[in-house]
PDB file of C-alpha atoms in Angstrom:
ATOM      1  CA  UNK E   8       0.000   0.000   0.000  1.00  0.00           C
ATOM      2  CA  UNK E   9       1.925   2.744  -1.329  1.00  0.00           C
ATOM      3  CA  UNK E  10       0.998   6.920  -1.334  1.00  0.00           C
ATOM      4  CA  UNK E  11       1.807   9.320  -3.219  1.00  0.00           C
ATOM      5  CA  UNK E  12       0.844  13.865  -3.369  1.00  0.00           C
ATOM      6  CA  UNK E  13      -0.267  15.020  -6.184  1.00  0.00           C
ATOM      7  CA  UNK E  14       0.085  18.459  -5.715  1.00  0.00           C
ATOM      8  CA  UNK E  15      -0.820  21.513  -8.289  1.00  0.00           C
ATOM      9  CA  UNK E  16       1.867  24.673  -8.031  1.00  0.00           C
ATOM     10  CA  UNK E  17      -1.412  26.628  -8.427  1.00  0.00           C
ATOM     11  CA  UNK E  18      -3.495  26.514  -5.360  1.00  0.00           C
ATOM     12  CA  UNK E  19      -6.412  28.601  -4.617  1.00  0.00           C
ATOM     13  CA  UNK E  20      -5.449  29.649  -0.861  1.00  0.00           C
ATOM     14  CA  UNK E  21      -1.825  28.639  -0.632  1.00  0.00           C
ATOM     15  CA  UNK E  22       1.562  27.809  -2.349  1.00  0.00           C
ATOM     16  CA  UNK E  23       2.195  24.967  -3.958  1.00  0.00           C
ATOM     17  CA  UNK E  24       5.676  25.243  -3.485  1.00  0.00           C
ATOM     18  CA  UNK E  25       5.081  25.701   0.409  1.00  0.00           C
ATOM     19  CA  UNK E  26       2.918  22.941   0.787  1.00  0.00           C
ATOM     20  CA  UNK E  27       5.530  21.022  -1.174  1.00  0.00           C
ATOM     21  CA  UNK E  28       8.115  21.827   1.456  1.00  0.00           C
ATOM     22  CA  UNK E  29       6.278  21.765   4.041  1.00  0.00           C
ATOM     23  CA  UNK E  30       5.024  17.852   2.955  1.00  0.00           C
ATOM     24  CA  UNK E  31       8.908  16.947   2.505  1.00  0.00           C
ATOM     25  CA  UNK E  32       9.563  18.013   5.648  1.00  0.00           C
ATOM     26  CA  UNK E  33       7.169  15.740   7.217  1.00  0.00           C
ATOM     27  CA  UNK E  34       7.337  13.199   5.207  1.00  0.00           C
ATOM     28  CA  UNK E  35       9.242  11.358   2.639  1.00  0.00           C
ATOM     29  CA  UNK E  36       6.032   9.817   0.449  1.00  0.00           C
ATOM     30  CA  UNK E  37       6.658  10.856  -2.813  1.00  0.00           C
ATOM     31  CA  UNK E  38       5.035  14.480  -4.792  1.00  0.00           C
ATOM     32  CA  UNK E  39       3.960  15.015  -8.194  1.00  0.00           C
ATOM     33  CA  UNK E  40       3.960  18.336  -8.960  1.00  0.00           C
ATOM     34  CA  UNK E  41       1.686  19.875 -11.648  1.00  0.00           C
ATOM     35  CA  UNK E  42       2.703  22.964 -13.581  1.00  0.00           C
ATOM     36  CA  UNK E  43       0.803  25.020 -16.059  1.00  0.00           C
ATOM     37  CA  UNK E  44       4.033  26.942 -16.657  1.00  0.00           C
ATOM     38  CA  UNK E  45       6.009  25.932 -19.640  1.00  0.00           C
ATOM     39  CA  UNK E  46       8.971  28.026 -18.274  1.00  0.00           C
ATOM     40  CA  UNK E  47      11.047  25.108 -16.306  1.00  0.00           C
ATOM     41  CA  UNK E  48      11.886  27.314 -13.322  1.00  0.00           C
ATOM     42  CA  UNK E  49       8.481  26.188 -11.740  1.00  0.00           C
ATOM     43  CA  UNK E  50       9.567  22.468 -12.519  1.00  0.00           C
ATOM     44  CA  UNK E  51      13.376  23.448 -11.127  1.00  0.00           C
ATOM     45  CA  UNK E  52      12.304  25.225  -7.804  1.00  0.00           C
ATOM     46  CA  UNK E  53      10.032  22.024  -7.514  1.00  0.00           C
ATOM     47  CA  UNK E  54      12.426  19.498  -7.724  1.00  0.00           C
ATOM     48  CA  UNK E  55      14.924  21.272  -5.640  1.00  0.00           C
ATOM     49  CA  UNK E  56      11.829  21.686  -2.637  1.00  0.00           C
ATOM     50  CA  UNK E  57      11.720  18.113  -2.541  1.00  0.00           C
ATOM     51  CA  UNK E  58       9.351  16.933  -5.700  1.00  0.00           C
ATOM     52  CA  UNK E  59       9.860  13.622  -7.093  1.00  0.00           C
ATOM     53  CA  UNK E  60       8.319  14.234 -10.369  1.00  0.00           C
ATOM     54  CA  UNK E  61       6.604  16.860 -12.071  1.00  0.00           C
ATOM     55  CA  UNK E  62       3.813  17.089 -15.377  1.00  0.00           C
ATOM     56  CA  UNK E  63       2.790  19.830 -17.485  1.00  0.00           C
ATOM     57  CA  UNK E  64      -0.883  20.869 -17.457  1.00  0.00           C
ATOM     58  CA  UNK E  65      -2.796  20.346 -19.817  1.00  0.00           C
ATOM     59  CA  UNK E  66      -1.954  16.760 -19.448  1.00  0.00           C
ATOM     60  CA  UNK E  67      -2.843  13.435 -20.545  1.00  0.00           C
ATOM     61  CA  UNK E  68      -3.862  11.160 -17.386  1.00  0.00           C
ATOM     62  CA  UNK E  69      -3.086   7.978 -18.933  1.00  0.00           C
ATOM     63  CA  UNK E  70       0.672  10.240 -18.797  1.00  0.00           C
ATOM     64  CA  UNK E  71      -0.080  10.935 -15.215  1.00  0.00           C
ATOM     65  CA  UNK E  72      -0.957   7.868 -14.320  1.00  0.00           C
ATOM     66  CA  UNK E  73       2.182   6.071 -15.666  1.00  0.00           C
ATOM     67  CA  UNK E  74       4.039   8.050 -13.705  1.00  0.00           C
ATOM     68  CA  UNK E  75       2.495   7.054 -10.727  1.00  0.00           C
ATOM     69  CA  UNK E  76       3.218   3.409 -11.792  1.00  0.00           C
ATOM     70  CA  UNK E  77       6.551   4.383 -12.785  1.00  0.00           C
ATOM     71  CA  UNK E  78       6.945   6.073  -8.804  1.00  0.00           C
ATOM     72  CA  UNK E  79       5.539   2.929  -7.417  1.00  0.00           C
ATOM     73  CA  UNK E  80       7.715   0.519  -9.628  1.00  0.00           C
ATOM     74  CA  UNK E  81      10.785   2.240  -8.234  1.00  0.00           C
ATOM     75  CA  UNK E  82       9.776   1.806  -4.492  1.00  0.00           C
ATOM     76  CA  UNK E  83       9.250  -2.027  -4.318  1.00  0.00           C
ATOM     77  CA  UNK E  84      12.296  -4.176  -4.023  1.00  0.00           C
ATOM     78  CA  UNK E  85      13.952  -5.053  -6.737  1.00  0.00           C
ATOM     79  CA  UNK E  86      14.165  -9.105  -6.615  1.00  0.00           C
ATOM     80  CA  UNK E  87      17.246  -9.547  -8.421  1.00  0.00           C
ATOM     81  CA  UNK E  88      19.122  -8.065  -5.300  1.00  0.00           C
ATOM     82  CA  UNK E  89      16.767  -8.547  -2.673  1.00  0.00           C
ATOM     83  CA  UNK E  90      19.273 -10.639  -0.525  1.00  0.00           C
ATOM     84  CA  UNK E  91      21.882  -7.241  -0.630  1.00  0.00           C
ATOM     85  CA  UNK E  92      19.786  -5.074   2.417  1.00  0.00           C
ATOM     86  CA  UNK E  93      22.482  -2.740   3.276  1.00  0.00           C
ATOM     87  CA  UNK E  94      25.123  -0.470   0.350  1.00  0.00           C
ATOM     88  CA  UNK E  95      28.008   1.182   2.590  1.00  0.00           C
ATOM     89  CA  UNK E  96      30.058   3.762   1.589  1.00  0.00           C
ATOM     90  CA  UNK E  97      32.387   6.302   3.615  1.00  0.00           C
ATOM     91  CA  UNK E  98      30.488   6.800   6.687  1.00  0.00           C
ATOM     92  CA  UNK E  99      27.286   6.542   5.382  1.00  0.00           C
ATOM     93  CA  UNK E 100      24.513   3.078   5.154  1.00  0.00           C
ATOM     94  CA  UNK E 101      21.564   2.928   2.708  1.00  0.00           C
ATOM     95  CA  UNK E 102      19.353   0.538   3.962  1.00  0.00           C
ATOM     96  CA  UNK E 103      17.279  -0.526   0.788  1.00  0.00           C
ATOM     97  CA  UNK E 104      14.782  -2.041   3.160  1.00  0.00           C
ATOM     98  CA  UNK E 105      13.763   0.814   5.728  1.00  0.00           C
ATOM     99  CA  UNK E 106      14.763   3.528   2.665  1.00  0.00           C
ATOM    100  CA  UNK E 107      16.643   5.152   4.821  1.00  0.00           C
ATOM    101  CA  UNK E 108      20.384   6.445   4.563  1.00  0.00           C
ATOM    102  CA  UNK E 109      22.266   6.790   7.951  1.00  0.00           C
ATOM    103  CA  UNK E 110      25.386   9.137   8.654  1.00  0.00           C
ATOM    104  CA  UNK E 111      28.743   7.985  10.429  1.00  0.00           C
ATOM    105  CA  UNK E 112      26.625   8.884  14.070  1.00  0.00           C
ATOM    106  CA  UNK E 113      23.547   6.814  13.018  1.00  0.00           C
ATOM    107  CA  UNK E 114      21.500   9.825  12.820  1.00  0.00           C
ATOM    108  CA  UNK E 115      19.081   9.508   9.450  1.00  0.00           C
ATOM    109  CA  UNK E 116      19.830  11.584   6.779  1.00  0.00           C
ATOM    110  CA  UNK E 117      16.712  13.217   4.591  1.00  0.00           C
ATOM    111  CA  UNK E 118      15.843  11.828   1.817  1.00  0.00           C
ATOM    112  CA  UNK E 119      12.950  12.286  -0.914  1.00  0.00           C
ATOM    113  CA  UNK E 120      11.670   9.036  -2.867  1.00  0.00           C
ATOM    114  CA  UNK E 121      13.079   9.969  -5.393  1.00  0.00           C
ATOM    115  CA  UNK E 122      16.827  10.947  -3.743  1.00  0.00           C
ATOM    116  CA  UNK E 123      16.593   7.116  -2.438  1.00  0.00           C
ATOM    117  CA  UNK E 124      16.259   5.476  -5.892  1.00  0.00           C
ATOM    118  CA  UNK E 125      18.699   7.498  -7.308  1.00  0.00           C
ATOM    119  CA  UNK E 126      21.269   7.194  -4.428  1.00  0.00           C
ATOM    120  CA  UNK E 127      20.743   3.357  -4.673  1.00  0.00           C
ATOM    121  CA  UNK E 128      21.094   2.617  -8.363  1.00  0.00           C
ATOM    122  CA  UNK E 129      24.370   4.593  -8.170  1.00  0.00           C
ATOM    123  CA  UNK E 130      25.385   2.339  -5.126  1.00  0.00           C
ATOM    124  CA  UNK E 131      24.296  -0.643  -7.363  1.00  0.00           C
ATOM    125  CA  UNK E 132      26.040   0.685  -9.803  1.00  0.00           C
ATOM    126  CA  UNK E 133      29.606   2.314  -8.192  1.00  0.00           C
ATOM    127  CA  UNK E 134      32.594   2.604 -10.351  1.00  0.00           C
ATOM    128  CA  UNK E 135      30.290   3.006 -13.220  1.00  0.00           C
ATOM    129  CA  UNK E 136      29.963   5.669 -15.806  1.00  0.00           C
ATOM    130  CA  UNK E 137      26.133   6.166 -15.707  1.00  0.00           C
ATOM    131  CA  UNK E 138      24.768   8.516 -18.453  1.00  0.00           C
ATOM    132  CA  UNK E 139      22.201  11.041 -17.951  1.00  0.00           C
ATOM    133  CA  UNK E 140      19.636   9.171 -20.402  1.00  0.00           C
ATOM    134  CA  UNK E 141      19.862   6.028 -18.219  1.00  0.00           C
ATOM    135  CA  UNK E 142      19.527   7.412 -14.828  1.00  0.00           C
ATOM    136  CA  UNK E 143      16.639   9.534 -15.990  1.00  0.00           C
ATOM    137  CA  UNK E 144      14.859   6.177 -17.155  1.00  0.00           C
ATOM    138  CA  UNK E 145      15.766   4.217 -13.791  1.00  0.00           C
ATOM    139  CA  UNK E 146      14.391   7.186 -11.352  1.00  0.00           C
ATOM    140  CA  UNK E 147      11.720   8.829 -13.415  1.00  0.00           C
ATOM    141  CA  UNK E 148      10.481   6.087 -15.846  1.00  0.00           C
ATOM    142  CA  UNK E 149      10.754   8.167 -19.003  1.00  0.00           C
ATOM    143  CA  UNK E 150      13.197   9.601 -21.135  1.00  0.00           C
ATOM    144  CA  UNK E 151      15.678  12.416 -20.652  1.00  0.00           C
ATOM    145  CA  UNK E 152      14.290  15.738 -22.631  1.00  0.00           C
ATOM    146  CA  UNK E 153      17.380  17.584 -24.940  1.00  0.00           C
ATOM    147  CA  UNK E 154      16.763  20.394 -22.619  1.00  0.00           C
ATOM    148  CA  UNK E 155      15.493  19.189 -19.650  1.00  0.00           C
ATOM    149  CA  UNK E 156      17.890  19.451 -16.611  1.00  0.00           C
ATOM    150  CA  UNK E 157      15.863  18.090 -13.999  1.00  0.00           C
ATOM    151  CA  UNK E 158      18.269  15.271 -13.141  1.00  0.00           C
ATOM    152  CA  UNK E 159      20.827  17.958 -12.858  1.00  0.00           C
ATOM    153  CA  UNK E 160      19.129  19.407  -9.886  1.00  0.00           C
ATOM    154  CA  UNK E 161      18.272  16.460  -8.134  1.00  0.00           C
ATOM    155  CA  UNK E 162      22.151  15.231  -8.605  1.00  0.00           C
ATOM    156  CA  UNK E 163      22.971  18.606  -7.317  1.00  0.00           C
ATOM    157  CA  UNK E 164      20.146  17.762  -4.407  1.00  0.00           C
ATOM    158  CA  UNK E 165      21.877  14.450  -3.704  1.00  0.00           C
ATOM    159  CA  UNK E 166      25.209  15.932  -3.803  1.00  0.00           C
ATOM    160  CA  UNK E 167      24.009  18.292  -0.915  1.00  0.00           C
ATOM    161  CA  UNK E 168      22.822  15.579   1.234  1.00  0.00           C
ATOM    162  CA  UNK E 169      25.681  13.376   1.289  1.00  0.00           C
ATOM    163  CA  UNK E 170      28.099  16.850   1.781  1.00  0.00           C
ATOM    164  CA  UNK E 171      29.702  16.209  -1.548  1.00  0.00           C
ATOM    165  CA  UNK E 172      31.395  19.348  -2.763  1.00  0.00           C
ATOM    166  CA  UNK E 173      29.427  20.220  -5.868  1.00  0.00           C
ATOM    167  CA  UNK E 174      32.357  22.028  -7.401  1.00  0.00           C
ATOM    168  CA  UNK E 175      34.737  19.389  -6.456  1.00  0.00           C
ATOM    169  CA  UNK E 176      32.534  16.729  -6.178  1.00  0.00           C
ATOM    170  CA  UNK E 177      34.264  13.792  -4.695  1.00  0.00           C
ATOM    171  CA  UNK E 178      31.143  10.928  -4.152  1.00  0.00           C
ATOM    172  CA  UNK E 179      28.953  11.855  -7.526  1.00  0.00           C
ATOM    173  CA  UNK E 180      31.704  12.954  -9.826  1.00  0.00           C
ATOM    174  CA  UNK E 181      30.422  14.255 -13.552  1.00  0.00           C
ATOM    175  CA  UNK E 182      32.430  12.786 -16.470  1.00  0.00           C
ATOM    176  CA  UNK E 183      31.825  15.387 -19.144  1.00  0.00           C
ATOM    177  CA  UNK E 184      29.724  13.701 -22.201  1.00  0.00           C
ATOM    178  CA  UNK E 185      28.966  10.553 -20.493  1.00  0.00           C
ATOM    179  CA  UNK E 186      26.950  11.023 -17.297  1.00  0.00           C
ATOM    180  CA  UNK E 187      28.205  10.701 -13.678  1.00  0.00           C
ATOM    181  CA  UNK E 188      30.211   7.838 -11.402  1.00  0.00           C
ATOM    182  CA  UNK E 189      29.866   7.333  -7.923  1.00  0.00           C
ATOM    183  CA  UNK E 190      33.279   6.737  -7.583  1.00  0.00           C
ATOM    184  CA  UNK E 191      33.807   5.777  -3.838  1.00  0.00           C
ATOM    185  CA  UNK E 192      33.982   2.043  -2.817  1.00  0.00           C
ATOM    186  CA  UNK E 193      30.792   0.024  -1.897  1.00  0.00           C
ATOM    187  CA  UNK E 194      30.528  -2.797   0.213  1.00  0.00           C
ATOM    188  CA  UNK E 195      27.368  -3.996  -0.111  1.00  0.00           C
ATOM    189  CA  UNK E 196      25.733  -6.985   2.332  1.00  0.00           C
ATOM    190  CA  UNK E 197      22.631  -8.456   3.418  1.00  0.00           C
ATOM    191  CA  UNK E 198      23.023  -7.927   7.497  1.00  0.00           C
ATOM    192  CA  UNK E 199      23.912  -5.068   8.780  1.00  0.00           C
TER     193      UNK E 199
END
């Protein structure tokens, strides 16, 4: 039994963009954000509050609703590691079970869905040279846009989570043309 916010920018008596911080605050359950702004800086500012997604009005619900799948899809186990529980790296342990990341003190560190998903495929996936097409299909279930940079932000997001420089990144490193590597070691286990 999974939930998820759908959550219009427009509201009639507050801010969607406050009520989309304030939810993430509270909660990690994942937000959809509508927009009926083509500009991207709506989508942007929503992303970097703590959206997981975020649609276009007008919009096709069969769109919307494949999304939600697509949200859903990304929160259940994945069976072909479900015996690997626990990903540690530097001080930090994602535990794939709770979805929670822990710091070197044991004290949780905030996460949104979709920080989690993204965080573990690149813990799944250390040493490797992930392009931007490929994380874009594995967190958000579609395709990379030419000028969308909405996995740019949420990198950035991640980055600011985990302390990683983001000028000198040294966890999530870019490798111009390709994509990104998350180039410390991983030791990855099924018991704590």
């Amino acid at each position: 039994d999974l939930s998820l916010v759908i959550l219009d920018v427009m509201l009639p008596d507050t801010d969607g963009f406050q009520l989309c911080q304030r939810v993430r605050s509270q909660s990690d359950m994942p937000i959809i954000m509508l927009t009926a702004s083509a500009d991207d800086t709506d989508r942007i500012v929503g992303l970097e509050l703590g959206a997981d997604d975020y649609i276009a009005k007008p919009y096709n619900p069969r769109e919307l609703l494949a999304r939600i799948k697509a949200i859903h899809r990304r929160m259940q186990p994945n069976d072909s590691i479900s015996s690997m529980r626990y990903f540690k790296f530097m001080d930090y342990t994602l535990d794939v079970v709770s979805r929670q990341l822990t710091d070197g003190q044991g004290q949780a560190v905030s996460l949104t869905s979709m920080d989690f998903d993204l965080l573990r495929f690149f813990a799944e996936h250390a040493g490797e040279t992930l392009d931007r097409s490929r994380l874009m299909e594995h967190t958000r279930g579609r395709d990379l846009g030419p000028l969308d940079r909405s996995l740019d932000v949420q990198i950035s997001r991640l980055r600011q989570r985990l302390n990683d420089d983001g000028k000198q990144p040294t966890i999530i490193k870019t490798v111009r043309g390709s994509g990104y590597v998350f180039s410390v070691e991983v030791h990855a286990s099924s018991d704590a």
